[in-house]
């Protein structure tokens, strides 16, 4: 069995898929989004952070069976709410063998499974993991390839290809747009996203995730520099205007609190 590196388990989560969920955060991510709110998720190795003058280790190795037994403590909450387990990060698909083995164990125990991903991986790898997943949440950050590279450090050709393949299938899913002022909030990007989604799965759910600064303090504790020091969260009016533009297309747009 392949061990995996995780850095947190969040219990009683309500925004990571259907029902009440237990979210497992994988450590390591191929992207370097300028606005990343979980800088401790980026490095694919254990590290240390300074909090309130104390040093804390981030990241631990765990086997699939051990992780399953750890999360199964929450089974009564899943059963009553229709919830289950969500893999997040970081990027779960950066540890595909571990993710696949853990998800396969979940299916044997009839646990509802979900994954949050940036879709930066090979198509076969995606298929191998997603076959054990009931619900997929993926980010669409920027449609323009050059701009996407500037904002995230990643090319978006494979991301768009994987998104198109998932949208053409019948897997339950949610598309999410991290909405970052001055980065990907242009009308051109919003309309390009609307056209892309409408042409592949009309009526798909799209969640607008307004930028926030809740992870900024962790950068200092890790000895890292936050790359958007002057960026402020969008106003409610800005978010409403973005939702209005996207609503011109056949997508079901909402923001947290609208559900």
PDB file of C-alpha atoms in Angstrom, residues 15-255:
ATOM      1  CA  UNK A  15     -18.914  23.265   1.589  1.00  0.00           C
ATOM      2  CA  UNK A  16     -16.824  20.390   0.234  1.00  0.00           C
ATOM      3  CA  UNK A  17     -19.580  18.338  -1.361  1.00  0.00           C
ATOM      4  CA  UNK A  18     -23.031  17.011  -0.441  1.00  0.00           C
ATOM      5  CA  UNK A  19     -23.987  16.746   3.226  1.00  0.00           C
ATOM      6  CA  UNK A  20     -21.649  16.900   6.204  1.00  0.00           C
ATOM      7  CA  UNK A  21     -18.195  15.818   5.125  1.00  0.00           C
ATOM      8  CA  UNK A  22     -14.768  14.926   6.420  1.00  0.00           C
ATOM      9  CA  UNK A  23     -12.160  16.672   4.277  1.00  0.00           C
ATOM     10  CA  UNK A  24      -8.638  15.285   3.995  1.00  0.00           C
ATOM     11  CA  UNK A  25      -6.054  17.837   2.877  1.00  0.00           C
ATOM     12  CA  UNK A  26      -3.200  16.413   0.791  1.00  0.00           C
ATOM     13  CA  UNK A  27       0.188  18.112   0.960  1.00  0.00           C
ATOM     14  CA  UNK A  28       1.856  19.099  -2.292  1.00  0.00           C
ATOM     15  CA  UNK A  29       0.581  21.039  -5.305  1.00  0.00           C
ATOM     16  CA  UNK A  30       1.984  21.593  -8.806  1.00  0.00           C
ATOM     17  CA  UNK A  31       0.525  25.103  -8.969  1.00  0.00           C
ATOM     18  CA  UNK A  32       1.623  28.333  -7.352  1.00  0.00           C
ATOM     19  CA  UNK A  33      -1.498  30.482  -7.533  1.00  0.00           C
ATOM     20  CA  UNK A  34      -0.684  34.046  -6.538  1.00  0.00           C
ATOM     21  CA  UNK A  35      -3.654  34.106  -4.122  1.00  0.00           C
ATOM     22  CA  UNK A  36      -3.143  30.667  -2.540  1.00  0.00           C
ATOM     23  CA  UNK A  37      -4.712  30.677   0.938  1.00  0.00           C
ATOM     24  CA  UNK A  38      -3.068  27.403   2.008  1.00  0.00           C
ATOM     25  CA  UNK A  39       0.682  27.998   1.505  1.00  0.00           C
ATOM     26  CA  UNK A  40       1.406  25.051   3.793  1.00  0.00           C
ATOM     27  CA  UNK A  41      -0.191  22.818   1.161  1.00  0.00           C
ATOM     28  CA  UNK A  42       2.279  23.651  -1.600  1.00  0.00           C
ATOM     29  CA  UNK A  43       5.474  21.776  -0.690  1.00  0.00           C
ATOM     30  CA  UNK A  44       5.299  17.970  -1.156  1.00  0.00           C
ATOM     31  CA  UNK A  45       7.251  17.288   2.041  1.00  0.00           C
ATOM     32  CA  UNK A  46       6.788  17.859   5.783  1.00  0.00           C
ATOM     33  CA  UNK A  47       7.809  21.336   6.937  1.00  0.00           C
ATOM     34  CA  UNK A  48       7.551  23.639   9.926  1.00  0.00           C
ATOM     35  CA  UNK A  49       5.541  26.782  10.584  1.00  0.00           C
ATOM     36  CA  UNK A  50       5.911  29.305  13.386  1.00  0.00           C
ATOM     37  CA  UNK A  51       2.634  30.134  15.157  1.00  0.00           C
ATOM     38  CA  UNK A  52       2.467  32.382  18.211  1.00  0.00           C
ATOM     39  CA  UNK A  53       6.167  31.904  18.799  1.00  0.00           C
ATOM     40  CA  UNK A  54       5.922  28.108  18.645  1.00  0.00           C
ATOM     41  CA  UNK A  55       7.174  25.835  15.873  1.00  0.00           C
ATOM     42  CA  UNK A  56       4.678  23.324  14.509  1.00  0.00           C
ATOM     43  CA  UNK A  57       5.305  20.462  12.080  1.00  0.00           C
ATOM     44  CA  UNK A  58       3.037  20.361   9.045  1.00  0.00           C
ATOM     45  CA  UNK A  59       2.522  17.109   7.194  1.00  0.00           C
ATOM     46  CA  UNK A  60       2.381  13.455   8.189  1.00  0.00           C
ATOM     47  CA  UNK A  61       2.584  10.190   6.293  1.00  0.00           C
ATOM     48  CA  UNK A  62      -0.353   7.831   6.577  1.00  0.00           C
ATOM     49  CA  UNK A  63      -1.376   4.524   5.004  1.00  0.00           C
ATOM     50  CA  UNK A  64      -4.749   4.240   3.214  1.00  0.00           C
ATOM     51  CA  UNK A  65      -6.203   1.784   5.761  1.00  0.00           C
ATOM     52  CA  UNK A  66      -5.131   3.915   8.721  1.00  0.00           C
ATOM     53  CA  UNK A  67      -6.626   7.040   7.154  1.00  0.00           C
ATOM     54  CA  UNK A  68      -9.891   5.223   6.467  1.00  0.00           C
ATOM     55  CA  UNK A  69     -10.201   4.130  10.090  1.00  0.00           C
ATOM     56  CA  UNK A  70      -9.449   7.684  11.199  1.00  0.00           C
ATOM     57  CA  UNK A  71     -12.188   9.251   9.082  1.00  0.00           C
ATOM     58  CA  UNK A  72     -14.741   6.478   9.691  1.00  0.00           C
ATOM     59  CA  UNK A  73     -15.277   7.934  13.168  1.00  0.00           C
ATOM     60  CA  UNK A  74     -17.518  10.452  11.399  1.00  0.00           C
ATOM     61  CA  UNK A  75     -19.700   7.828   9.728  1.00  0.00           C
ATOM     62  CA  UNK A  76     -22.804   8.643  11.835  1.00  0.00           C
ATOM     63  CA  UNK A  77     -22.732  12.251  10.586  1.00  0.00           C
ATOM     64  CA  UNK A  78     -22.347  11.147   6.974  1.00  0.00           C
ATOM     65  CA  UNK A  79     -25.208   8.675   7.250  1.00  0.00           C
ATOM     66  CA  UNK A  80     -27.647  11.233   8.630  1.00  0.00           C
ATOM     67  CA  UNK A  81     -26.711  14.034   6.233  1.00  0.00           C
ATOM     68  CA  UNK A  82     -25.876  12.185   3.033  1.00  0.00           C
ATOM     69  CA  UNK A  83     -22.233  13.234   3.379  1.00  0.00           C
ATOM     70  CA  UNK A  84     -18.928  11.439   3.121  1.00  0.00           C
ATOM     71  CA  UNK A  85     -15.217  12.023   2.526  1.00  0.00           C
ATOM     72  CA  UNK A  86     -13.660  14.732   0.350  1.00  0.00           C
ATOM     73  CA  UNK A  87     -10.028  14.787  -0.788  1.00  0.00           C
ATOM     74  CA  UNK A  88      -8.622  18.303  -1.059  1.00  0.00           C
ATOM     75  CA  UNK A  89      -5.238  19.967  -0.797  1.00  0.00           C
ATOM     76  CA  UNK A  90      -2.880  20.916  -2.074  1.00  0.00           C
ATOM     77  CA  UNK A  91      -3.703  18.655  -4.973  1.00  0.00           C
ATOM     78  CA  UNK A  92      -4.936  15.092  -4.383  1.00  0.00           C
ATOM     79  CA  UNK A  93      -4.060  14.079  -7.937  1.00  0.00           C
ATOM     80  CA  UNK A  94      -0.408  14.859  -7.208  1.00  0.00           C
ATOM     81  CA  UNK A  95      -0.504  11.666  -5.084  1.00  0.00           C
ATOM     82  CA  UNK A  96      -2.575   9.518  -7.444  1.00  0.00           C
ATOM     83  CA  UNK A  97      -1.704   6.039  -6.206  1.00  0.00           C
ATOM     84  CA  UNK A  98      -2.452   6.895  -2.596  1.00  0.00           C
ATOM     85  CA  UNK A  99      -5.644   8.724  -3.561  1.00  0.00           C
ATOM     86  CA  UNK A 100      -6.829   5.804  -5.665  1.00  0.00           C
ATOM     87  CA  UNK A 101      -6.092   3.207  -2.982  1.00  0.00           C
ATOM     88  CA  UNK A 102      -7.830   5.242  -0.281  1.00  0.00           C
ATOM     89  CA  UNK A 103     -10.884   5.976  -2.440  1.00  0.00           C
ATOM     90  CA  UNK A 104     -11.176   2.302  -3.411  1.00  0.00           C
ATOM     91  CA  UNK A 105     -11.278   1.380   0.280  1.00  0.00           C
ATOM     92  CA  UNK A 106     -13.983   3.992   0.810  1.00  0.00           C
ATOM     93  CA  UNK A 107     -16.120   2.455  -1.912  1.00  0.00           C
ATOM     94  CA  UNK A 108     -15.813  -0.989  -0.317  1.00  0.00           C
ATOM     95  CA  UNK A 109     -17.254   0.578   2.849  1.00  0.00           C
ATOM     96  CA  UNK A 110     -19.987   2.379   0.851  1.00  0.00           C
ATOM     97  CA  UNK A 111     -18.622   5.820   1.750  1.00  0.00           C
ATOM     98  CA  UNK A 112     -19.641   8.687  -0.547  1.00  0.00           C
ATOM     99  CA  UNK A 113     -16.477  10.205  -2.030  1.00  0.00           C
ATOM    100  CA  UNK A 114     -15.596  13.596  -3.488  1.00  0.00           C
ATOM    101  CA  UNK A 115     -12.451  15.285  -4.731  1.00  0.00           C
ATOM    102  CA  UNK A 116     -11.384  18.925  -5.096  1.00  0.00           C
ATOM    103  CA  UNK A 117      -8.821  19.309  -7.881  1.00  0.00           C
ATOM    104  CA  UNK A 118      -7.163  21.725 -10.283  1.00  0.00           C
ATOM    105  CA  UNK A 119      -7.219  18.988 -12.985  1.00  0.00           C
ATOM    106  CA  UNK A 120      -3.514  19.384 -13.778  1.00  0.00           C
ATOM    107  CA  UNK A 121      -2.730  15.749 -14.552  1.00  0.00           C
ATOM    108  CA  UNK A 122      -2.768  13.234 -17.372  1.00  0.00           C
ATOM    109  CA  UNK A 123      -6.156  12.061 -18.607  1.00  0.00           C
ATOM    110  CA  UNK A 124      -5.515   8.397 -17.756  1.00  0.00           C
ATOM    111  CA  UNK A 125      -4.436   9.298 -14.243  1.00  0.00           C
ATOM    112  CA  UNK A 126      -7.626  11.342 -13.855  1.00  0.00           C
ATOM    113  CA  UNK A 127      -9.754   8.427 -15.075  1.00  0.00           C
ATOM    114  CA  UNK A 128      -7.987   5.976 -12.750  1.00  0.00           C
ATOM    115  CA  UNK A 129      -8.795   8.098  -9.695  1.00  0.00           C
ATOM    116  CA  UNK A 130     -12.198   9.504 -10.650  1.00  0.00           C
ATOM    117  CA  UNK A 131     -13.650   6.022 -11.224  1.00  0.00           C
ATOM    118  CA  UNK A 132     -13.826   5.788  -7.407  1.00  0.00           C
ATOM    119  CA  UNK A 133     -15.264   9.294  -6.937  1.00  0.00           C
ATOM    120  CA  UNK A 134     -18.950  10.161  -6.675  1.00  0.00           C
ATOM    121  CA  UNK A 135     -18.615  13.937  -6.888  1.00  0.00           C
ATOM    122  CA  UNK A 136     -15.945  16.179  -8.457  1.00  0.00           C
ATOM    123  CA  UNK A 137     -15.239  19.829  -7.688  1.00  0.00           C
ATOM    124  CA  UNK A 138     -12.704  21.521  -9.928  1.00  0.00           C
ATOM    125  CA  UNK A 139     -11.398  25.050 -10.375  1.00  0.00           C
ATOM    126  CA  UNK A 140     -11.410  27.048 -13.594  1.00  0.00           C
ATOM    127  CA  UNK A 141      -9.148  29.973 -12.780  1.00  0.00           C
ATOM    128  CA  UNK A 142      -8.381  31.685 -16.088  1.00  0.00           C
ATOM    129  CA  UNK A 143      -9.261  30.800 -19.676  1.00  0.00           C
ATOM    130  CA  UNK A 144      -6.432  32.642 -21.458  1.00  0.00           C
ATOM    131  CA  UNK A 145      -3.372  30.324 -21.567  1.00  0.00           C
ATOM    132  CA  UNK A 146      -0.704  33.004 -21.122  1.00  0.00           C
ATOM    133  CA  UNK A 147      -2.574  34.703 -18.309  1.00  0.00           C
ATOM    134  CA  UNK A 148      -3.232  31.363 -16.597  1.00  0.00           C
ATOM    135  CA  UNK A 149       0.490  30.648 -16.644  1.00  0.00           C
ATOM    136  CA  UNK A 150       1.222  34.043 -15.064  1.00  0.00           C
ATOM    137  CA  UNK A 151      -1.341  33.568 -12.304  1.00  0.00           C
ATOM    138  CA  UNK A 152      -0.770  29.917 -11.411  1.00  0.00           C
ATOM    139  CA  UNK A 153       2.554  28.809 -12.866  1.00  0.00           C
ATOM    140  CA  UNK A 154       0.750  26.148 -14.901  1.00  0.00           C
ATOM    141  CA  UNK A 155      -0.271  25.742 -18.523  1.00  0.00           C
ATOM    142  CA  UNK A 156      -4.015  25.288 -18.792  1.00  0.00           C
ATOM    143  CA  UNK A 157      -4.228  23.136 -21.919  1.00  0.00           C
ATOM    144  CA  UNK A 158      -4.435  19.841 -19.999  1.00  0.00           C
ATOM    145  CA  UNK A 159      -6.765  21.485 -17.462  1.00  0.00           C
ATOM    146  CA  UNK A 160      -9.195  22.552 -20.170  1.00  0.00           C
ATOM    147  CA  UNK A 161      -8.974  19.135 -21.817  1.00  0.00           C
ATOM    148  CA  UNK A 162      -9.750  17.343 -18.560  1.00  0.00           C
ATOM    149  CA  UNK A 163     -12.555  19.767 -17.743  1.00  0.00           C
ATOM    150  CA  UNK A 164     -14.126  19.179 -21.150  1.00  0.00           C
ATOM    151  CA  UNK A 165     -13.955  15.413 -20.680  1.00  0.00           C
ATOM    152  CA  UNK A 166     -15.592  15.572 -17.255  1.00  0.00           C
ATOM    153  CA  UNK A 167     -18.283  17.971 -18.441  1.00  0.00           C
ATOM    154  CA  UNK A 168     -19.079  15.668 -21.373  1.00  0.00           C
ATOM    155  CA  UNK A 169     -19.616  12.747 -19.002  1.00  0.00           C
ATOM    156  CA  UNK A 170     -22.282  12.061 -16.409  1.00  0.00           C
ATOM    157  CA  UNK A 171     -20.258  12.443 -13.218  1.00  0.00           C
ATOM    158  CA  UNK A 172     -21.864  14.741 -10.619  1.00  0.00           C
ATOM    159  CA  UNK A 173     -19.701  17.838 -10.428  1.00  0.00           C
ATOM    160  CA  UNK A 174     -19.299  21.466  -9.434  1.00  0.00           C
ATOM    161  CA  UNK A 175     -17.151  24.013 -11.259  1.00  0.00           C
ATOM    162  CA  UNK A 176     -15.595  26.731  -9.116  1.00  0.00           C
ATOM    163  CA  UNK A 177     -14.178  30.108 -10.091  1.00  0.00           C
ATOM    164  CA  UNK A 178     -11.814  31.720  -7.565  1.00  0.00           C
ATOM    165  CA  UNK A 179     -12.690  35.365  -8.264  1.00  0.00           C
ATOM    166  CA  UNK A 180      -9.571  37.484  -7.740  1.00  0.00           C
ATOM    167  CA  UNK A 181      -9.679  41.261  -8.337  1.00  0.00           C
ATOM    168  CA  UNK A 182      -7.028  42.421 -10.747  1.00  0.00           C
ATOM    169  CA  UNK A 183      -6.161  38.847 -11.716  1.00  0.00           C
ATOM    170  CA  UNK A 184      -8.988  36.935 -13.387  1.00  0.00           C
ATOM    171  CA  UNK A 185     -12.004  39.218 -12.947  1.00  0.00           C
ATOM    172  CA  UNK A 186     -12.094  40.600 -16.491  1.00  0.00           C
ATOM    173  CA  UNK A 187     -15.299  40.426 -18.488  1.00  0.00           C
ATOM    174  CA  UNK A 188     -13.405  38.600 -21.234  1.00  0.00           C
ATOM    175  CA  UNK A 189     -12.455  35.803 -18.845  1.00  0.00           C
ATOM    176  CA  UNK A 190     -15.962  35.526 -17.423  1.00  0.00           C
ATOM    177  CA  UNK A 191     -17.513  35.302 -20.868  1.00  0.00           C
ATOM    178  CA  UNK A 192     -14.938  32.803 -22.101  1.00  0.00           C
ATOM    179  CA  UNK A 193     -15.700  30.603 -19.095  1.00  0.00           C
ATOM    180  CA  UNK A 194     -19.437  30.948 -19.631  1.00  0.00           C
ATOM    181  CA  UNK A 195     -19.139  29.909 -23.279  1.00  0.00           C
ATOM    182  CA  UNK A 196     -16.876  26.963 -22.427  1.00  0.00           C
ATOM    183  CA  UNK A 197     -19.248  25.562 -19.806  1.00  0.00           C
ATOM    184  CA  UNK A 198     -22.440  26.217 -21.771  1.00  0.00           C
ATOM    185  CA  UNK A 199     -21.098  24.399 -24.816  1.00  0.00           C
ATOM    186  CA  UNK A 200     -20.188  21.285 -22.821  1.00  0.00           C
ATOM    187  CA  UNK A 201     -22.773  20.892 -20.067  1.00  0.00           C
ATOM    188  CA  UNK A 202     -25.626  23.397 -20.182  1.00  0.00           C
ATOM    189  CA  UNK A 203     -26.975  24.135 -16.715  1.00  0.00           C
ATOM    190  CA  UNK A 204     -23.820  23.047 -14.886  1.00  0.00           C
ATOM    191  CA  UNK A 205     -23.342  24.422 -11.392  1.00  0.00           C
ATOM    192  CA  UNK A 206     -20.718  27.156 -11.090  1.00  0.00           C
ATOM    193  CA  UNK A 207     -19.676  28.561  -7.726  1.00  0.00           C
ATOM    194  CA  UNK A 208     -18.063  31.992  -7.486  1.00  0.00           C
ATOM    195  CA  UNK A 209     -15.425  31.995  -4.748  1.00  0.00           C
ATOM    196  CA  UNK A 210     -14.607  35.634  -3.860  1.00  0.00           C
ATOM    197  CA  UNK A 211     -10.983  36.338  -2.945  1.00  0.00           C
ATOM    198  CA  UNK A 212     -10.163  36.534   0.765  1.00  0.00           C
ATOM    199  CA  UNK A 213      -7.004  37.152   2.785  1.00  0.00           C
ATOM    200  CA  UNK A 214      -7.454  34.557   5.533  1.00  0.00           C
ATOM    201  CA  UNK A 215      -4.239  32.689   4.705  1.00  0.00           C
ATOM    202  CA  UNK A 216      -1.915  35.689   4.585  1.00  0.00           C
ATOM    203  CA  UNK A 217      -0.564  35.256   8.131  1.00  0.00           C
ATOM    204  CA  UNK A 218       0.633  31.725   7.415  1.00  0.00           C
ATOM    205  CA  UNK A 219       3.063  32.978   4.781  1.00  0.00           C
ATOM    206  CA  UNK A 220       5.112  34.789   7.408  1.00  0.00           C
ATOM    207  CA  UNK A 221       5.166  31.710   9.634  1.00  0.00           C
ATOM    208  CA  UNK A 222       6.556  29.670   6.740  1.00  0.00           C
ATOM    209  CA  UNK A 223       9.124  32.298   5.796  1.00  0.00           C
ATOM    210  CA  UNK A 224       7.311  32.966   2.506  1.00  0.00           C
ATOM    211  CA  UNK A 225       6.307  36.200   0.776  1.00  0.00           C
ATOM    212  CA  UNK A 226       2.648  36.814  -0.007  1.00  0.00           C
ATOM    213  CA  UNK A 227       2.461  37.870  -3.653  1.00  0.00           C
ATOM    214  CA  UNK A 228      -0.752  39.931  -3.605  1.00  0.00           C
ATOM    215  CA  UNK A 229      -0.149  42.262  -0.642  1.00  0.00           C
ATOM    216  CA  UNK A 230      -2.282  45.095  -2.017  1.00  0.00           C
ATOM    217  CA  UNK A 231      -5.205  43.058  -3.360  1.00  0.00           C
ATOM    218  CA  UNK A 232      -8.499  43.554  -1.542  1.00  0.00           C
ATOM    219  CA  UNK A 233     -11.547  41.264  -1.549  1.00  0.00           C
ATOM    220  CA  UNK A 234     -14.181  42.139  -4.156  1.00  0.00           C
ATOM    221  CA  UNK A 235     -17.254  44.052  -3.076  1.00  0.00           C
ATOM    222  CA  UNK A 236     -20.657  42.405  -3.057  1.00  0.00           C
ATOM    223  CA  UNK A 237     -21.501  44.542  -6.054  1.00  0.00           C
ATOM    224  CA  UNK A 238     -18.449  43.260  -7.949  1.00  0.00           C
ATOM    225  CA  UNK A 239     -19.423  39.660  -7.258  1.00  0.00           C
ATOM    226  CA  UNK A 240     -23.043  40.326  -8.240  1.00  0.00           C
ATOM    227  CA  UNK A 241     -21.910  41.925 -11.519  1.00  0.00           C
ATOM    228  CA  UNK A 242     -19.722  38.889 -12.283  1.00  0.00           C
ATOM    229  CA  UNK A 243     -22.621  36.563 -11.525  1.00  0.00           C
ATOM    230  CA  UNK A 244     -24.878  38.595 -13.829  1.00  0.00           C
ATOM    231  CA  UNK A 245     -22.406  38.219 -16.709  1.00  0.00           C
ATOM    232  CA  UNK A 246     -22.078  34.471 -16.179  1.00  0.00           C
ATOM    233  CA  UNK A 247     -25.858  34.137 -15.881  1.00  0.00           C
ATOM    234  CA  UNK A 248     -26.178  35.208 -19.508  1.00  0.00           C
ATOM    235  CA  UNK A 249     -24.964  31.701 -20.310  1.00  0.00           C
ATOM    236  CA  UNK A 250     -26.561  28.359 -19.522  1.00  0.00           C
ATOM    237  CA  UNK A 251     -24.840  27.895 -16.164  1.00  0.00           C
ATOM    238  CA  UNK A 252     -26.280  27.777 -12.643  1.00  0.00           C
ATOM    239  CA  UNK A 253     -24.231  30.452 -10.849  1.00  0.00           C
ATOM    240  CA  UNK A 254     -24.147  30.835  -7.076  1.00  0.00           C
ATOM    241  CA  UNK A 255     -21.905  32.078  -4.295  1.00  0.00           C
TER     242      UNK A 255
END
